[in-house]
Every structure is written in structure tokens, then in C-alpha cells.
Amino acid sequence: MDYIILLHSLFFTLAFADKESQKKNQNLSSNEASHKRLKRDWIWNQMHIKEEIDAPLPHHVGKITSSVRNSNAKYIIEGEYANTIFKVEETSGDVYAFERLDREKKAEYELTALIIDRRNNQSLEPPSKFIIKVYDINDNVPVFVQKVFNGSVPEMSPVGTSVTKVTAVDADDPTVSGHATVSYQVIKGDEYFTIDDSGVIFTTRPDLDRETQSTYEIIVKAKDAPGTSGDSSTATVVITLSDINDNFPVFKHSSFHFKVPENISVGGEVGRVKVEDVDEPQHRNTKYSFVRGDYRDTFEIVANPYTNEGNIRPKKPLDFEKVSEYRFDIEATDPTVDLRYFKSGGSRSISTVTIQVTDVDEPPVFTKLPYEFKVMENDPEVRTLGSVWAHDPDAAKRKIRFIRRRASPNGDYIRVSDTGIIQLPKPLDREFSSSYNITVAAQEILEDGRLSDRESHAQVHVIVGDENDNAPELVYPEEPRVCENAAPGKVIVRISATDKDELSPRGFFKFSLATEDSNFSLIENYDNTANITVKYGQFNRELAKIHYLPVIISDNGVPELSSTNTLVISVCKCNEKGNFTFCEERAKQVGVSIQALVAIFICIFTIIVLLSVLAMLLLLRKRHKKDLSGLGRSVAEIHEQLVRYDEEGGGEMDTTSYDVSVLNSVRKNGMKAEAAPSPYAQVQKPPGNITSGAGEMESMIEEKKSEADNDRDLLPYDTLHIYGYEGAESIAESLSSLQSGSSDSDIDYDFLNDWGPRFKMLAELYGSEPSEDFVY
């Protein structure tokens, strides 16, 4: 076969080369002026070889031939697999394969053929590419794309339900008939599943039950050439049955017993009943219901969606003294079960539930909730409104004590006695609060006299009825004004009223003027308002710019109450259009409560008392100092401290440390002190002019020194400074007032006021006569 193909290739190559040679000769004859070399062509074609040839190597593939006639011609091949897998005979051009070829690894090879001169290795013809194709011989087994396949199908599915698909591939040439055809077969688990030629697996039974067997592991075989006994491969398929809701829940026990205290709250958990449902959780929809027994309205059973348990809860309070035990039957079912796949055995599961109620110490129970009482306001005769009552629900039947816990509004307005009597310590005021609420606690009295720590509460509401005890009041409008040239009948303002009491059922407020002697009139609107209008017109601003109009308002109550309110109306100037152009400002009325007035009065009274006490103390102190300044008193009552200055002194600013009025008064009265030995040294005066009366002054000073030294009981309170001279370094004259104070000079010393604050004291001493009340 290979030789036939080679001969055909050579024949077509020669024919093609002959045609080309003729064309070239024609072209040469038509162009004789040009000399060209004839082109030579390769005379071989595409090569073929079978894979896996069972013969000794090398295997002949084909032959490459050129039209070149040269004894030194040499054939060579180039390419990726040249001179390794494929080699060429240099002189003949025969190509050989030196390895067994596998089409599944590489189906064709591309090489390049060259013919060269062996003497100089120059190409005798251009290189030419050729292809070597490998023929398939069906030498591969179908192989599954994976070792293990997974599939899923709902349980109880009908026969022929698709489960999954497996795939096996054959590496042989699919264009060759029968080489790549794969057939499948279930070799394990064929009693439950089958497979077709495309690899799809189907069920063969309708009763595949997940609760019996949830997974199946089957083995599938793949082989090629159907009907033949060729080689094959296998794979494992794991098939899982998905769950459907085809089973009813079943109680785990035929009966359940629970104990619960009687004080369990409504909605609390009494106990849980458990069922078994072999379906998966998403298909467990258990519903519980009562089928037999009394008091089924006392409890309810709520299914837990996560655990599928039934939670028994009370729907109303339990009472051990009334019912100590409950017994009833309950049923568990699932309404979502698919009855097409329902298994026989009954759809009902019934269990008996027993609930035993235990006794506990319960708080007292009020016989009525809530309590409501009504009373009229300001009724002094009503002291008791009623009573609250509670009892001990336990068998002990203890006595009850009542206590007030909270009140609204807060305060001692309503009291509760130990026995539960609701009392009023004083009449109630509806205007303060129209209703009063208190919380009453009931506690049991134990055998030892103590109060139980368990208590119950009741709300007591007291509604206060209204009594007509408040007169209506005017709702003051904002600054009523009227034009001085207003026409009669002009509406000035609309007034209204308010009443702290409830509105009388007999009608509206009545408005009237306290006097008709005014330029105003009142017209009722019968809707709790009235209009104030101009009666005559033409107000005279020269006589009155503001009018005070008394208005009487009554409430039609029983008894009827009325009040007189003053409406302040301003008379204003207006333009031709009636717009206000000028109005006097008036003092705004400010309402102050009685409590505020009392507080203000107390503050004012306290301030007046404090000021009076302070003024009295100042007066007494001033009078006392005035008495000390007089010479009619004993000299021993004047306490002084002698300070000796034998230097210039304090200067101009030192004018507040002495008062010479006392010294002057001593000179005028000519007092003489008794001679007494002085423990102090004599004061040495500087030389200079000695003023008259210096001997008297010296005697008085010595007398004071002696008194201060000899009287140990008195303390020196005052300071006496002596300015006998101005000082050796001063260029000014003496500033001493000891002599000038007694002179009769008429010099006006008022100019000292213009010299500034430093001469203020001198201006006061010399500018006017010293006051007799001057305090030193």
C-alpha cells in the first residue's frame, strides 16, 4: 500500500514538472534576449505511516525526490523531529522513522526537505516543507473523565427518572469508524439503576426509600466498539436519595407527665412533648392538637420550628385551690405530607398529657380592679370614699393589710387605712386636679405578725366633681385702641372670657357694662364673646387719652358667679383712612399671684428691719464717739498713744493721721494738769520760733503720758501725732495747725480745694469750721 501511494506521488510529481517545463520553454522562446536558468521541482508528496507498527525499527515512511540531476546531490531534512525520530538517506531520499509513533501523542509532523551539493553544501533547490501523518489503529481504551461521579434523585421517584450523567473519552481518531465510539454498562447496582449509550443514569425501581437506604454506590463500565470484547474502564457513581415529606411524626412516649407551680405566668413553659419524624428537618412540620380531655381551653401547644417539639403553655392563670391536675390527649400530625408516597401504618399519633399543679404562697387577690370613686370638690362633710378589698387565695386565709404606695398628683390628698378604707384628710379642689390616682398594695399578715414580702397592687381612681366656685375672667385682648373721631357703632374689640370651672350646661357667659355713663356700649354675640363698640363717637383726647371700662361677666352657674374686669382702651390719633398714627404708651398690666406678693412683702419687711438695726447701731456708735470728743468728760476716758516725731514727718500726704481739734480745745479752755514725774525723757524740740501756748501744750502732753504709764487697765486706742516743725530739709514753711487753728485770721483757704487731692484734708480743716461731730 505504501509503495502504491509513493508511485502515485511520483507520477503526479512528474506530470506537474513536465507541464511546468513546457511553460518555461514557451516563455524562453518568446523572450530570446533573456537567458534564464530552468527551475527544478521536488517530485514527492505528503507521507503517511501507521502508529504502533509491530515491526523492527526503523520503519520506512516515504521518499523525497528532486528533478535535479547531479551526482553530488545530497538529501537532508530539517525540523523539530529531524535526525531524531525521522532520518533521510542522503542519496536515495528515503525517509525512516526510528521510533514507534503514537497518534494520540502527536498526529502529524512537519519537516523541511533540502537538496544540497555535498562538495560545497550549497542548495541545489529551494527548501520544501512536507507533512508526515500518523494513521490511527484503535489502540486506546475509553477513559472516564473522573474516577467518582455524584448524583441525586428524590426518593420514591418513578421508574426512568434521570439521576446523573457520566462521561468517558477515547483518544483514538473519531473520524475512523468504530475507533472512538464508547458504550456504557452498569456492572454493580443494575437492580436499581441503568445507563444509556450517552452516559445518562436512570432509576429502574419506584420504591427507593431514603429512610431505608439514603445512598447507593454503583459501578459503570465504558468500552469502545459496541458488540466487541475490547478493553474497557470503570468508574464509581455515588447516588444520594433526596428527602421528600412522606412520613408522619410519632410521639416518643405514649404519655407525658409535668409538674408546674400555680403561679406560672400566662404563656410560660409547662413542658415539652417530643416526637420523632424520620424526614429531614426541612420536611418536619408537626402540628399539635387536643383530641380528648377537659380544660383544653386552659393550655396551648406551640411547635418549635427548630426542634419540632411541642411547647405546652397556659393560656390563663392556674389555681391550685380550684384545679390541682389536668389530663388530656394530644395528637401530632403533619399536614404537608405528600399522600402519594404515604406509607401504610396510620397517620395519627396520640399521647396522654398529665399536668400536676403545685401549691405556692400567692399574694393577695383584689376582688375588684380597678377601683373608682367620685366626690364633689370642696365638700367638707365627705371623709370616707369607700374601701378596697383583697383576700388570701391560699388555704391559710391570712389577714390582709393595705398600704398606699404611689399617688398622682403627689401629696397627702388621699389616704388608705390598714383595713383598706379610702379617706380624704381634707376637701379636694377640682381646679388643682380633676382626678387623683393612688396605688394600693395588699400584703398578708404572717402568723408572727410580720408582713409577707409578696404583695399585689390595685389602682384607685378618684374623680372630683365640679362645683361652681370660680367666677369667669376676662381674656384680655392686646391693647384695645379707638380713633378719637370714631363713628358710633364702630367695633373696638371683641372680648371673651374663661372659667376654671366646667362650662355651665345652661349656656354661655353673660357680658354687661358696670356703668352706662360712658362712650362705650357692649353687644353680646352669644358665643362666649361680646363686642365693645363706640356709643356716641368723637372722643376728646384733651380730657382723657385712656379709658378704663369695667365689664361684668357672669357664668350662668349654680350659684351664679360674676366678676368685674377692667378693660383699658386707648384713644389714638388716626388719619383719614382710620389708621392709627399716634397712641400714648401705657403701663402694661402685670398679674402677680398672691404667693408672689406674700414673698415680696416678706423680703421688703426683712430689708426694712435690717436697715433699721444698722441705722440704730451707727447712731449709737456716732453718739458714743461724740461723747468721747467732749472735754466735759473725764480726761481718763480719752485713750491715746503718743508717737514722737523728731524728723520732717509724713509730708503733704500725711494729713489723715491726726486731729488737732482736741489740742485746740485744750488751749481754749486752759486746762492745767497736775505736776507728776514723767518716766519718759523730755521731748527735745528743735531750735526755732516757739509758738505761744507751747508751755500749756507741753503740760497736757506730759499729763497724757503720765496717765498712760500709770493706768495699767486702759489700752491706747488713739494716736496723737505732734508736728512742732516742718523739718530741717524742707524749704516750705511750717504746716502745723496747732497755732493756726486758734488764730482769728480772715484768710480764705478755699483755694486749697483747687490744689488737688493732696490738700484735701487741709481744705477741710481751714476752708470751713470743723464739725462738732467730726470723728477722730
GROMACS .gro file of C-alpha atoms in nm, residues 119-456:
model
  338
  119ARG     CA    1   3.103   1.947  -0.220
  120ASN     CA    2   3.018   2.299  -0.106
  121ASN     CA    3   2.691   2.247   0.087
  122GLN     CA    4   2.513   2.489  -0.145
  123SER     CA    5   2.142   2.437  -0.207
  124LEU     CA    6   2.062   2.297  -0.547
  125GLU     CA    7   1.688   2.367  -0.498
  126PRO     CA    8   1.489   2.585  -0.262
  127PRO     CA    9   1.379   2.402   0.060
  128SER     CA   10   1.031   2.249   0.065
  129LYS     CA   11   0.811   2.160   0.364
  130PHE     CA   12   0.626   1.833   0.386
  131ILE     CA   13   0.397   1.662   0.644
  132ILE     CA   14   0.408   1.311   0.782
  133LYS     CA   15   0.065   1.195   0.907
  134VAL     CA   16   0.020   0.911   1.160
  135TYR     CA   17  -0.270   0.673   1.097
  136ASP     CA   18  -0.488   0.556   1.393
  137ILE     CA   19  -0.512   0.182   1.471
  138ASN     CA   20  -0.775   0.194   1.764
  139ASP     CA   21  -0.526   0.117   2.033
  140ASN     CA   22  -0.684   0.319   2.323
  141VAL     CA   23  -0.942   0.225   2.584
  142PRO     CA   24  -1.223   0.473   2.676
  143VAL     CA   25  -1.131   0.655   2.996
  144PHE     CA   26  -1.377   0.823   3.234
  145VAL     CA   27  -1.313   1.193   3.292
  146GLN     CA   28  -1.323   1.133   3.668
  147LYS     CA   29  -1.298   0.832   3.890
  148VAL     CA   30  -1.604   0.911   4.104
  149PHE     CA   31  -1.931   1.071   3.993
  150ASN     CA   32  -2.206   1.204   4.220
  151GLY     CA   33  -2.577   1.214   4.153
  152SER     CA   34  -2.902   1.280   4.333
  153VAL     CA   35  -3.263   1.182   4.284
  154PRO     CA   36  -3.572   1.228   4.506
  155GLU     CA   37  -3.678   0.923   4.694
  156MET     CA   38  -3.982   0.731   4.569
  157SER     CA   39  -3.921   0.864   4.220
  158PRO     CA   40  -4.092   0.677   3.931
  159VAL     CA   41  -3.904   0.440   3.704
  160GLY     CA   42  -3.694   0.616   3.441
  161THR     CA   43  -3.617   0.926   3.646
  162SER     CA   44  -3.285   1.076   3.537
  163VAL     CA   45  -3.020   1.070   3.809
  164THR     CA   46  -2.693   1.198   3.659
  165LYS     CA   47  -2.465   1.165   3.355
  166VAL     CA   48  -2.117   1.011   3.329
  167THR     CA   49  -1.864   1.073   3.051
  168ALA     CA   50  -1.576   0.863   2.915
  169VAL     CA   51  -1.346   0.969   2.628
  170ASP     CA   52  -1.149   0.762   2.371
  171ALA     CA   53  -0.819   0.905   2.249
  172ASP     CA   54  -0.843   0.728   1.910
  173ASP     CA   55  -0.931   0.909   1.589
  174PRO     CA   56  -1.305   0.982   1.594
  175THR     CA   57  -1.304   1.012   1.212
  176VAL     CA   58  -1.225   0.646   1.178
  177SER     CA   59  -1.538   0.439   1.216
  178GLY     CA   60  -1.555   0.248   1.543
  179HIS     CA   61  -1.229   0.379   1.680
  180ALA     CA   62  -1.377   0.638   1.928
  181THR     CA   63  -1.729   0.501   1.991
  182VAL     CA   64  -1.796   0.447   2.367
  183SER     CA   65  -2.067   0.227   2.518
  184TYR     CA   66  -2.167   0.214   2.888
  185GLN     CA   67  -2.290  -0.058   3.121
  186VAL     CA   68  -2.386  -0.078   3.491
  187ILE     CA   69  -2.199  -0.371   3.633
  188LYS     CA   70  -2.290  -0.312   4.000
  189GLY     CA   71  -2.628  -0.180   4.120
  190ASP     CA   72  -2.806  -0.264   3.797
  191GLU     CA   73  -3.109  -0.377   4.001
  192TYR     CA   74  -3.172  -0.013   4.097
  193PHE     CA   75  -3.026   0.190   3.809
  194THR     CA   76  -2.946   0.162   3.437
  195ILE     CA   77  -2.746   0.371   3.187
  196ASP     CA   78  -2.786   0.451   2.819
  197ASP     CA   79  -2.521   0.499   2.547
  198SER     CA   80  -2.498   0.873   2.617
  199GLY     CA   81  -2.399   0.807   2.978
  200VAL     CA   82  -2.730   0.912   3.146
  201ILE     CA   83  -2.823   0.703   3.450
  202PHE     CA   84  -3.193   0.627   3.520
  203THR     CA   85  -3.385   0.462   3.804
  204THR     CA   86  -3.528   0.115   3.750
  205ARG     CA   87  -3.745   0.094   4.067
  206PRO     CA   88  -4.018   0.323   4.205
  207ASP     CA   89  -3.972   0.236   4.573
  208LEU     CA   90  -3.632   0.381   4.652
  209ASP     CA   91  -3.682   0.495   5.013
  210ARG     CA   92  -3.436   0.735   5.170
  211GLU     CA   93  -3.535   0.627   5.518
  212THR     CA   94  -3.438   0.267   5.424
  213GLN     CA   95  -3.122   0.345   5.228
  214SER     CA   96  -3.014   0.701   5.160
  215THR     CA   97  -2.713   0.640   4.927
  216TYR     CA   98  -2.622   0.390   4.654
  217GLU     CA   99  -2.278   0.322   4.512
  218ILE     CA  100  -2.281   0.172   4.163
  219ILE     CA  101  -2.002   0.087   3.917
  220VAL     CA  102  -2.026   0.180   3.547
  221LYS     CA  103  -1.811   0.029   3.267
  222ALA     CA  104  -1.713   0.210   2.945
  223LYS     CA  105  -1.585   0.028   2.632
  224ASP     CA  106  -1.547   0.107   2.260
  225ALA     CA  107  -1.661  -0.083   1.952
  226PRO     CA  108  -2.006  -0.190   2.077
  227GLY     CA  109  -2.062  -0.562   2.042
  228THR     CA  110  -1.694  -0.637   2.060
  229SER     CA  111  -1.495  -0.761   2.353
  230GLY     CA  112  -1.243  -0.477   2.354
  231ASP     CA  113  -1.079  -0.333   2.658
  232SER     CA  114  -1.283  -0.113   2.895
  233SER     CA  115  -1.257   0.111   3.202
  234THR     CA  116  -1.481   0.164   3.507
  235ALA     CA  117  -1.595   0.448   3.733
  236THR     CA  118  -1.787   0.472   4.059
  237VAL     CA  119  -2.114   0.666   4.083
  238VAL     CA  120  -2.244   0.769   4.428
  239ILE     CA  121  -2.620   0.835   4.413
  240THR     CA  122  -2.793   1.010   4.704
  241LEU     CA  123  -3.169   0.995   4.757
  242SER     CA  124  -3.303   1.339   4.847
  243ASP     CA  125  -3.578   1.357   5.107
  244ILE     CA  126  -3.947   1.419   5.047
  245ASN     CA  127  -4.210   1.467   5.317
  246ASP     CA  128  -4.355   1.119   5.320
  247ASN     CA  129  -4.357   1.035   5.694
  248PHE     CA  130  -4.584   1.145   5.982
  249PRO     CA  131  -4.439   1.239   6.324
  250VAL     CA  132  -4.469   0.986   6.603
  251PHE     CA  133  -4.463   1.056   6.979
  252LYS     CA  134  -4.161   0.911   7.153
  253HIS     CA  135  -4.372   0.827   7.459
  254SER     CA  136  -4.730   0.723   7.498
  255SER     CA  137  -4.775   0.963   7.790
  256PHE     CA  138  -4.612   1.274   7.937
  257HIS     CA  139  -4.624   1.397   8.299
  258PHE     CA  140  -4.540   1.751   8.412
  259LYS     CA  141  -4.543   1.947   8.738
  260VAL     CA  142  -4.592   2.320   8.739
  261PRO     CA  143  -4.643   2.580   9.017
  262GLU     CA  144  -4.975   2.754   9.020
  263ASN     CA  145  -4.815   3.098   8.989
  264ILE     CA  146  -4.671   3.028   8.645
  265SER     CA  147  -4.723   3.325   8.419
  266VAL     CA  148  -4.957   3.310   8.125
  267GLY     CA  149  -4.753   3.200   7.824
  268GLY     CA  150  -4.485   3.039   8.040
  269GLU     CA  151  -4.348   2.695   7.960
  270VAL     CA  152  -4.517   2.400   8.131
  271GLY     CA  153  -4.325   2.129   7.948
  272ARG     CA  154  -4.227   1.991   7.608
  273VAL     CA  155  -4.358   1.688   7.425
  274LYS     CA  156  -4.124   1.525   7.175
  275VAL     CA  157  -4.200   1.346   6.850
  276GLU     CA  158  -3.986   1.155   6.605
  277ASP     CA  159  -4.001   1.241   6.236
  278VAL     CA  160  -3.766   1.043   6.015
  279ASP     CA  161  -3.784   1.305   5.742
  280GLU     CA  162  -3.520   1.572   5.721
  281PRO     CA  163  -3.570   1.893   5.928
  282GLN     CA  164  -3.696   2.096   5.633
  283HIS     CA  165  -3.983   1.848   5.596
  284ARG     CA  166  -4.083   1.841   5.962
  285ASN     CA  167  -4.398   2.048   6.008
  286THR     CA  168  -4.559   1.893   6.313
  287LYS     CA  169  -4.892   2.031   6.433
  288TYR     CA  170  -5.025   1.953   6.779
  289SER     CA  171  -5.390   1.950   6.880
  290PHE     CA  172  -5.613   1.839   7.168
  291VAL     CA  173  -5.839   1.542   7.098
  292ARG     CA  174  -5.980   1.439   7.439
  293GLY     CA  175  -5.998   1.574   7.795
  294ASP     CA  176  -6.129   1.869   7.993
  295TYR     CA  177  -5.973   2.214   8.035
  296ARG     CA  178  -5.831   2.207   7.684
  297ASP     CA  179  -5.902   2.578   7.669
  298THR     CA  180  -5.656   2.632   7.954
  299PHE     CA  181  -5.346   2.532   7.756
  300GLU     CA  182  -5.200   2.558   7.409
  301ILE     CA  183  -4.926   2.362   7.233
  302VAL     CA  184  -4.687   2.557   7.010
  303ALA     CA  185  -4.445   2.368   6.785
  304ASN     CA  186  -4.081   2.469   6.789
  305PRO     CA  187  -3.976   2.507   6.422
  306TYR     CA  188  -3.615   2.415   6.502
  307THR     CA  189  -3.657   2.113   6.730
  308ASN     CA  190  -4.011   2.008   6.623
  309GLU     CA  191  -4.102   1.981   6.991
  310GLY     CA  192  -4.439   2.085   7.128
  311ASN     CA  193  -4.422   2.355   7.396
  312ILE     CA  194  -4.720   2.341   7.634
  313ARG     CA  195  -4.812   2.686   7.768
  314PRO     CA  196  -5.102   2.807   7.988
  315LYS     CA  197  -5.349   3.045   7.825
  316LYS     CA  198  -5.487   3.171   8.156
  317PRO     CA  199  -5.374   3.169   8.522
  318LEU     CA  200  -5.372   2.838   8.709
  319ASP     CA  201  -5.522   2.796   9.055
  320PHE     CA  202  -5.423   2.505   9.274
  321GLU     CA  203  -5.723   2.562   9.500
  322LYS     CA  204  -5.959   2.516   9.204
  323VAL     CA  205  -5.790   2.257   8.982
  324SER     CA  206  -5.484   2.067   9.100
  325GLU     CA  207  -5.446   1.834   8.800
  326TYR     CA  208  -5.516   1.844   8.426
  327ARG     CA  209  -5.532   1.541   8.196
  328PHE     CA  210  -5.592   1.538   7.821
  329ASP     CA  211  -5.488   1.363   7.498
  330ILE     CA  212  -5.295   1.535   7.223
  331GLU     CA  213  -5.231   1.440   6.862
  332ALA     CA  214  -4.926   1.507   6.642
  333THR     CA  215  -4.964   1.521   6.267
  334ASP     CA  216  -4.808   1.680   5.960
  335PRO     CA  217  -5.050   1.838   5.712
  336THR     CA  218  -4.779   1.880   5.446
  337VAL     CA  219  -4.711   1.508   5.397
  338ASP     CA  220  -4.736   1.402   5.032
  339LEU     CA  221  -5.004   1.135   5.045
  340ARG     CA  222  -4.894   0.988   4.711
  341TYR     CA  223  -4.594   0.838   4.885
  342PHE     CA  224  -4.757   0.783   5.221
  343LYS     CA  225  -4.657   0.457   5.386
  344SER     CA  226  -4.922   0.248   5.550
  345GLY     CA  227  -4.933   0.234   5.928
  346GLY     CA  228  -5.166   0.515   6.029
  347SER     CA  229  -5.147   0.892   6.007
  348ARG     CA  230  -5.228   0.966   6.373
  349SER     CA  231  -5.002   0.963   6.675
  350ILE     CA  232  -5.176   1.026   7.011
  351SER     CA  233  -5.027   1.068   7.358
  352THR     CA  234  -5.171   1.143   7.703
  353VAL     CA  235  -5.054   1.452   7.893
  354THR     CA  236  -5.091   1.494   8.271
  355ILE     CA  237  -5.016   1.830   8.434
  356GLN     CA  238  -4.997   1.846   8.813
  357VAL     CA  239  -5.036   2.191   8.966
  358THR     CA  240  -4.840   2.255   9.287
  359ASP     CA  241  -4.942   2.500   9.559
  360VAL     CA  242  -4.738   2.816   9.620
  361ASP     CA  243  -4.777   3.110   9.857
  362GLU     CA  244  -4.963   3.356   9.636
  363PRO     CA  245  -5.007   3.727   9.702
  364PRO     CA  246  -5.349   3.861   9.797
  365VAL     CA  247  -5.611   3.894   9.528
  366PHE     CA  248  -5.822   4.208   9.494
  367THR     CA  249  -6.190   4.145   9.440
  368LYS     CA  250  -6.230   4.436   9.202
  369LEU     CA  251  -5.992   4.605   8.960
  370PRO     CA  252  -5.970   4.896   8.923
  371TYR     CA  253  -6.149   5.094   9.193
  372GLU     CA  254  -6.322   5.421   9.109
  373PHE     CA  255  -6.479   5.673   9.344
  374LYS     CA  256  -6.649   6.008   9.283
  375VAL     CA  257  -6.663   6.307   9.515
  376MET     CA  258  -6.762   6.672   9.482
  377GLU     CA  259  -6.494   6.931   9.533
  378ASN     CA  260  -6.484   7.146   9.847
  379ASP     CA  261  -6.718   6.910  10.032
  380PRO     CA  262  -6.611   6.924  10.398
  381GLU     CA  263  -6.851   6.652  10.509
  382VAL     CA  264  -6.708   6.372  10.295
  383ARG     CA  265  -6.426   6.197  10.478
  384THR     CA  266  -6.465   5.839  10.351
  385LEU     CA  267  -6.499   5.745   9.985
  386GLY     CA  268  -6.522   5.368  10.016
  387SER     CA  269  -6.286   5.076  10.059
  388VAL     CA  270  -6.076   4.824   9.871
  389TRP     CA  271  -6.082   4.456   9.948
  390ALA     CA  272  -5.844   4.166   9.892
  391HIS     CA  273  -5.828   3.809  10.019
  392ASP     CA  274  -5.567   3.536  10.059
  393PRO     CA  275  -5.623   3.280   9.781
  394ASP     CA  276  -5.428   3.012   9.970
  395ALA     CA  277  -5.574   2.768  10.217
  396ALA     CA  278  -5.421   2.961  10.510
  397LYS     CA  279  -5.660   3.256  10.454
  398ARG     CA  280  -5.439   3.510  10.628
  399LYS     CA  281  -5.549   3.861  10.715
  400ILE     CA  282  -5.462   4.145  10.478
  401ARG     CA  283  -5.307   4.485  10.544
  402PHE     CA  284  -5.332   4.768  10.292
  403ILE     CA  285  -5.063   5.030  10.224
  404ARG     CA  286  -5.057   5.328   9.989
  405ARG     CA  287  -4.757   5.304   9.754
  406ARG     CA  288  -4.781   5.581   9.496
  407ALA     CA  289  -5.001   5.883   9.436
  408SER     CA  290  -5.065   6.117   9.145
  409PRO     CA  291  -5.056   6.406   9.199
  410ASN     CA  292  -4.803   6.352   9.472
  411GLY     CA  293  -4.916   6.461   9.814
  412ASP     CA  294  -5.132   6.368  10.112
  413TYR     CA  295  -5.463   6.413   9.936
  414ILE     CA  296  -5.595   6.056   9.969
  415ARG     CA  297  -5.516   5.811  10.245
  416VAL     CA  298  -5.566   5.436  10.285
  417SER     CA  299  -5.619   5.276  10.623
  418ASP     CA  300  -5.479   4.938  10.722
  419THR     CA  301  -5.820   4.786  10.656
  420GLY     CA  302  -5.848   4.936  10.306
  421ILE     CA  303  -6.073   5.236  10.373
  422ILE     CA  304  -6.016   5.526  10.129
  423GLN     CA  305  -6.013   5.852  10.326
  424LEU     CA  306  -5.993   6.223  10.250
  425PRO     CA  307  -5.790   6.427  10.502
  426LYS     CA  308  -5.927   6.749  10.352
  427PRO     CA  309  -6.166   6.852  10.073
  428LEU     CA  310  -6.036   6.821   9.719
  429ASP     CA  311  -6.008   7.102   9.467
  430ARG     CA  312  -6.106   7.013   9.112
  431GLU     CA  313  -5.922   7.313   8.974
  432PHE     CA  314  -5.600   7.176   9.120
  433SER     CA  315  -5.662   6.830   8.979
  434SER     CA  316  -5.975   6.680   8.832
  435SER     CA  317  -5.869   6.325   8.923
  436TYR     CA  318  -5.648   6.164   9.185
  437ASN     CA  319  -5.483   5.824   9.143
  438ILE     CA  320  -5.319   5.609   9.407
  439THR     CA  321  -5.170   5.262   9.408
  440VAL     CA  322  -5.278   5.042   9.699
  441ALA     CA  323  -5.067   4.742   9.798
  442ALA     CA  324  -5.212   4.441   9.983
  443GLN     CA  325  -4.985   4.226  10.199
  444GLU     CA  326  -5.060   3.918  10.403
  445ILE     CA  327  -5.003   3.927  10.781
  446LEU     CA  328  -4.799   3.622  10.879
  447GLU     CA  329  -4.852   3.419  11.195
  448ASP     CA  330  -4.573   3.604  11.378
  449GLY     CA  331  -4.719   3.944  11.293
  450ARG     CA  332  -4.473   4.026  11.019
  451LEU     CA  333  -4.584   4.127  10.671
  452SER     CA  334  -4.527   3.890  10.382
  453ASP     CA  335  -4.282   4.004  10.117
  454ARG     CA  336  -4.535   3.916   9.848
  455GLU     CA  337  -4.787   4.184   9.764
  456SER     CA  338  -5.038   4.271   9.498
   0.00000   0.00000   0.00000
